[in-house]
Amino acid sequence: MIDTEPIQIHKTDKSRLPEIDFDDLKFGRVFSDHMFSMEYRDGKWQQPEIVPYDSLTLSPAASVIHYSQTIFEGMKAYKNEDGRVAMFRPEQNIKRMNRSAERMCMPHIPEDIFMEGLSELLKLDSGWIPPGESASLYIRPLLFATDEYIGIRPSDNYRFLIMTTPVNAYYSNPVKVKIERKYTRAVEGGTGYAKTGGNYARSLYPAKLAHDQGFDQLLWTDAKTHEYIEESGTMNVMFVVDGKLLTPSLGETVLDGITRRSVLELARDMGVEIEERRIRVSEIIEAMKENRVEEAFGCGTAAVIAQIAAIGDGDDLYELPPVEGRKISKKFEKYFRDLKKLRIEDKFNWMVELTEQ
Ligand SMILES: *Cc1c(COP(=O)(O)O)cnc(C)c1O
């Protein structure tokens, strides 16, 4: 193993940073100067490196392009008013990436190298972390199969990358979601709990149909009966009904979101009553008809808290109460904003601050 070898750093000789306008960022379109890169070959991880962000050379036979043996993560780093930089619970993303790796027959990524790669990359590209109130640096770790072989079996060779992209708020307005009663994202025994490419590929078509009907996102239901709510595309989902916080329980078909987990810990700490269980679509629809759904929102790294303005089911559209009056989720939003900008005490120890060099 190479955990004693330091990361080799090859700096770019021409930063693209001067060309970037932090006030006009399109999500996931611009990438910072460097990326972390490490290959898996001969049964072990090779020299970790940080190199200028650039295109890759890949065999047309590379198994990832044919059979989707690929996993990713999504996390964020923040810069506060004093220029201090911190990541939100990165160790959780590292652990989850390794759970995804196991499901997809991919090699375990050593946690210490992963963490060191993140820190070194952020130090080198700290100028790329936008300081704005709702801005951050989105971090995208990626692991994929590179065998030059058109046969179906787990690859022998892999590439692990970490790239970063400066972003602003993901959604500027509350979202409209459609309850999906026909198509399926994940099924028992499948890969729903892993962050793997195929899960997203299969959701493009139903999501496109929903977009054409004016919705921003889908609200997935269980594959067998389409009667239970699971999650929303790239976010977990929560409701406040009669003052209680409701969220579908986890299982193989729901991604174990770090934002979801954090919201639940925070809610518990605030004394909010929580119900984490199977939730019937009909239960939520009944409650919406009786005006008992006080709040509905998605939670995930990209949007953090994405307020849901309306929920569609078949031909019916249910409007939810105005966002301004949503006491509970507004408290979560404020807590996360203040925490990520290091303005309040970090009582759960969620922030990992970058130490000065
Ligand atoms: C990443 C993701 C989430 C949210 O997870 P976070 O760790 O909170 O970012 C929820 N659902 C799916 C399907 C996801 O891919």
Coordinates of C-alpha atoms in Angstrom, one line a residue, residues 10-194:
H10 CA 1.8 19.1 -10.7
K11 CA 0.5 22.6 -10.8
T12 CA -1.0 24.3 -13.8
D13 CA 1.1 27.0 -15.3
K14 CA -1.9 29.0 -16.3
S15 CA -4.8 29.4 -13.9
R16 CA -8.2 29.9 -15.5
L17 CA -9.5 31.6 -12.3
P18 CA -9.2 35.2 -13.7
E19 CA -11.7 34.3 -16.4
I20 CA -14.4 33.2 -13.9
D21 CA -17.3 35.4 -12.8
F22 CA -18.4 34.1 -9.4
D23 CA -21.7 36.1 -9.8
D24 CA -22.6 34.2 -12.9
L25 CA -22.0 30.5 -12.3
K26 CA -23.9 27.8 -14.0
F27 CA -24.1 24.6 -11.9
G28 CA -21.5 22.1 -12.9
R29 CA -20.2 23.9 -16.0
V30 CA -16.8 25.3 -14.9
F31 CA -14.2 23.2 -13.2
S32 CA -11.3 24.5 -11.0
D33 CA -7.7 24.3 -12.1
H34 CA -6.7 21.0 -10.6
M35 CA -8.0 17.5 -10.0
F36 CA -6.9 14.6 -7.8
S37 CA -6.1 11.4 -9.7
M38 CA -5.2 7.9 -8.7
E39 CA -5.1 4.7 -10.7
Y40 CA -5.9 1.2 -9.5
R41 CA -3.7 -1.4 -11.3
D42 CA -2.0 -4.8 -10.6
G43 CA -4.3 -5.2 -7.6
K44 CA -3.3 -2.0 -5.8
W45 CA -3.6 1.7 -5.8
Q46 CA -0.8 3.6 -7.5
Q47 CA 0.8 6.9 -6.8
P48 CA -1.8 9.6 -5.9
E49 CA -1.4 12.8 -7.9
I50 CA -2.9 16.3 -8.2
V51 CA -2.8 17.4 -11.9
P52 CA -4.2 20.2 -14.0
Y53 CA -7.9 19.6 -14.8
D54 CA -8.0 18.2 -18.3
S55 CA -9.7 15.7 -20.6
L56 CA -8.9 12.0 -20.2
T57 CA -7.6 9.4 -22.6
L58 CA -9.8 6.3 -22.5
S59 CA -10.0 3.2 -24.6
P60 CA -13.3 2.9 -26.6
A61 CA -13.5 -0.5 -25.0
A62 CA -13.3 0.9 -21.5
S63 CA -15.8 -1.1 -19.6
V64 CA -17.3 1.9 -17.8
I65 CA -18.7 3.3 -21.1
H66 CA -20.4 0.0 -21.9
Y67 CA -21.6 -1.3 -18.6
S68 CA -21.6 1.6 -16.2
Q69 CA -19.3 0.3 -13.5
T70 CA -19.0 3.7 -12.1
I71 CA -19.7 5.5 -8.8
F72 CA -19.6 9.1 -7.6
E73 CA -20.0 11.3 -4.6
G74 CA -21.1 14.9 -4.1
M75 CA -20.0 17.2 -1.2
K76 CA -19.3 20.8 -0.6
A77 CA -16.6 23.1 0.8
Y78 CA -17.4 26.6 2.0
K79 CA -15.4 29.8 2.6
N80 CA -16.5 32.2 5.2
E81 CA -16.1 36.0 5.6
D82 CA -12.7 35.6 7.2
G83 CA -11.5 33.3 4.4
R84 CA -11.7 30.2 6.5
V85 CA -12.5 27.0 4.5
A86 CA -14.4 24.0 5.8
M87 CA -16.1 20.9 4.4
F88 CA -19.4 19.5 5.6
R89 CA -19.1 15.9 7.0
P90 CA -16.6 14.7 4.3
E91 CA -15.9 11.4 6.2
Q92 CA -19.6 10.5 5.6
N93 CA -19.1 10.8 1.8
I94 CA -15.9 8.8 2.0
K95 CA -17.7 6.0 3.8
R96 CA -20.7 6.0 1.5
M97 CA -18.5 6.0 -1.6
N98 CA -16.9 2.8 -0.2
R99 CA -20.3 1.3 0.4
S100 CA -21.2 2.1 -3.3
A101 CA -17.8 0.6 -4.3
E102 CA -18.6 -2.7 -2.6
R103 CA -22.0 -3.0 -4.3
M104 CA -20.4 -2.3 -7.7
C105 CA -17.4 -4.7 -7.2
M106 CA -14.9 -1.9 -7.1
P107 CA -11.8 -1.5 -5.0
H108 CA -12.1 0.1 -1.5
I109 CA -10.6 3.6 -1.5
P110 CA -8.2 4.1 1.5
E111 CA -10.0 6.7 3.6
D112 CA -6.8 8.5 4.6
I113 CA -5.6 9.1 1.1
F114 CA -9.1 10.2 0.1
M115 CA -9.2 12.7 2.9
E116 CA -5.7 13.9 2.2
G117 CA -6.5 14.3 -1.5
L118 CA -9.5 16.4 -0.7
S119 CA -7.5 18.7 1.6
E120 CA -4.6 19.1 -0.7
L121 CA -6.9 19.8 -3.6
L122 CA -8.8 22.4 -1.7
K123 CA -5.6 24.1 -0.5
L124 CA -4.3 24.3 -4.0
D125 CA -7.6 25.6 -5.5
S126 CA -8.8 27.6 -2.5
G127 CA -9.2 30.6 -4.8
W128 CA -12.0 28.7 -6.5
I129 CA -14.2 28.5 -3.5
P130 CA -16.7 31.3 -3.9
P131 CA -17.2 33.4 -0.8
G132 CA -20.9 34.4 -1.4
E133 CA -23.6 33.7 1.1
S134 CA -25.2 30.8 -0.8
A135 CA -22.1 29.9 -2.8
S136 CA -19.8 26.9 -2.4
L137 CA -17.3 24.7 -4.1
Y138 CA -19.1 21.5 -5.2
I139 CA -16.7 18.5 -4.9
R140 CA -17.2 15.5 -7.2
P141 CA -15.3 12.3 -6.4
L142 CA -15.6 9.7 -9.2
L143 CA -14.4 6.1 -9.6
F144 CA -14.8 4.1 -12.8
A145 CA -13.7 1.0 -14.6
T146 CA -11.0 1.3 -17.2
D147 CA -10.3 -2.2 -18.5
E148 CA -9.9 -2.4 -22.2
Y149 CA -12.2 -5.3 -22.5
I150 CA -15.7 -5.9 -24.0
G151 CA -16.7 -8.6 -21.7
I152 CA -18.9 -8.5 -18.7
R153 CA -17.0 -8.9 -15.4
P154 CA -15.7 -6.5 -12.8
S155 CA -12.8 -4.5 -14.2
D156 CA -9.2 -5.1 -13.0
N157 CA -8.3 -1.4 -13.6
Y158 CA -9.9 1.7 -12.2
R159 CA -9.4 5.5 -12.1
F160 CA -10.3 7.6 -9.1
L161 CA -10.7 11.3 -9.6
I162 CA -11.8 14.3 -7.5
M163 CA -12.8 17.4 -9.4
T164 CA -14.4 20.5 -8.1
T165 CA -16.8 23.2 -9.5
P166 CA -17.7 26.5 -8.0
V167 CA -21.5 26.9 -7.6
N168 CA -24.3 29.2 -6.4
A169 CA -27.7 28.2 -5.0
Y170 CA -29.0 25.2 -6.9
Y171 CA -32.7 26.1 -7.1
S172 CA -33.6 29.8 -6.9
N173 CA -37.3 29.0 -6.5
P174 CA -39.4 26.4 -4.7
V175 CA -39.8 23.3 -6.8
K176 CA -42.8 21.5 -8.3
V177 CA -42.6 17.7 -8.0
K178 CA -44.6 14.9 -9.6
I179 CA -45.4 11.7 -7.9
E180 CA -44.1 9.0 -10.3
R181 CA -46.5 6.1 -10.4
K182 CA -45.3 4.2 -13.4
Y183 CA -41.5 4.3 -13.8
T184 CA -39.0 3.0 -11.2
R185 CA -35.7 4.4 -9.9
A186 CA -34.8 1.6 -7.6
V187 CA -36.0 -1.9 -6.5
E188 CA -35.3 -4.2 -3.6
G189 CA -32.1 -6.1 -4.4
G190 CA -31.0 -3.4 -6.9
T191 CA -28.5 -0.5 -6.6
G192 CA -30.7 2.3 -5.3
Y193 CA -28.6 2.8 -2.1
A194 CA -25.4 3.2 -4.2

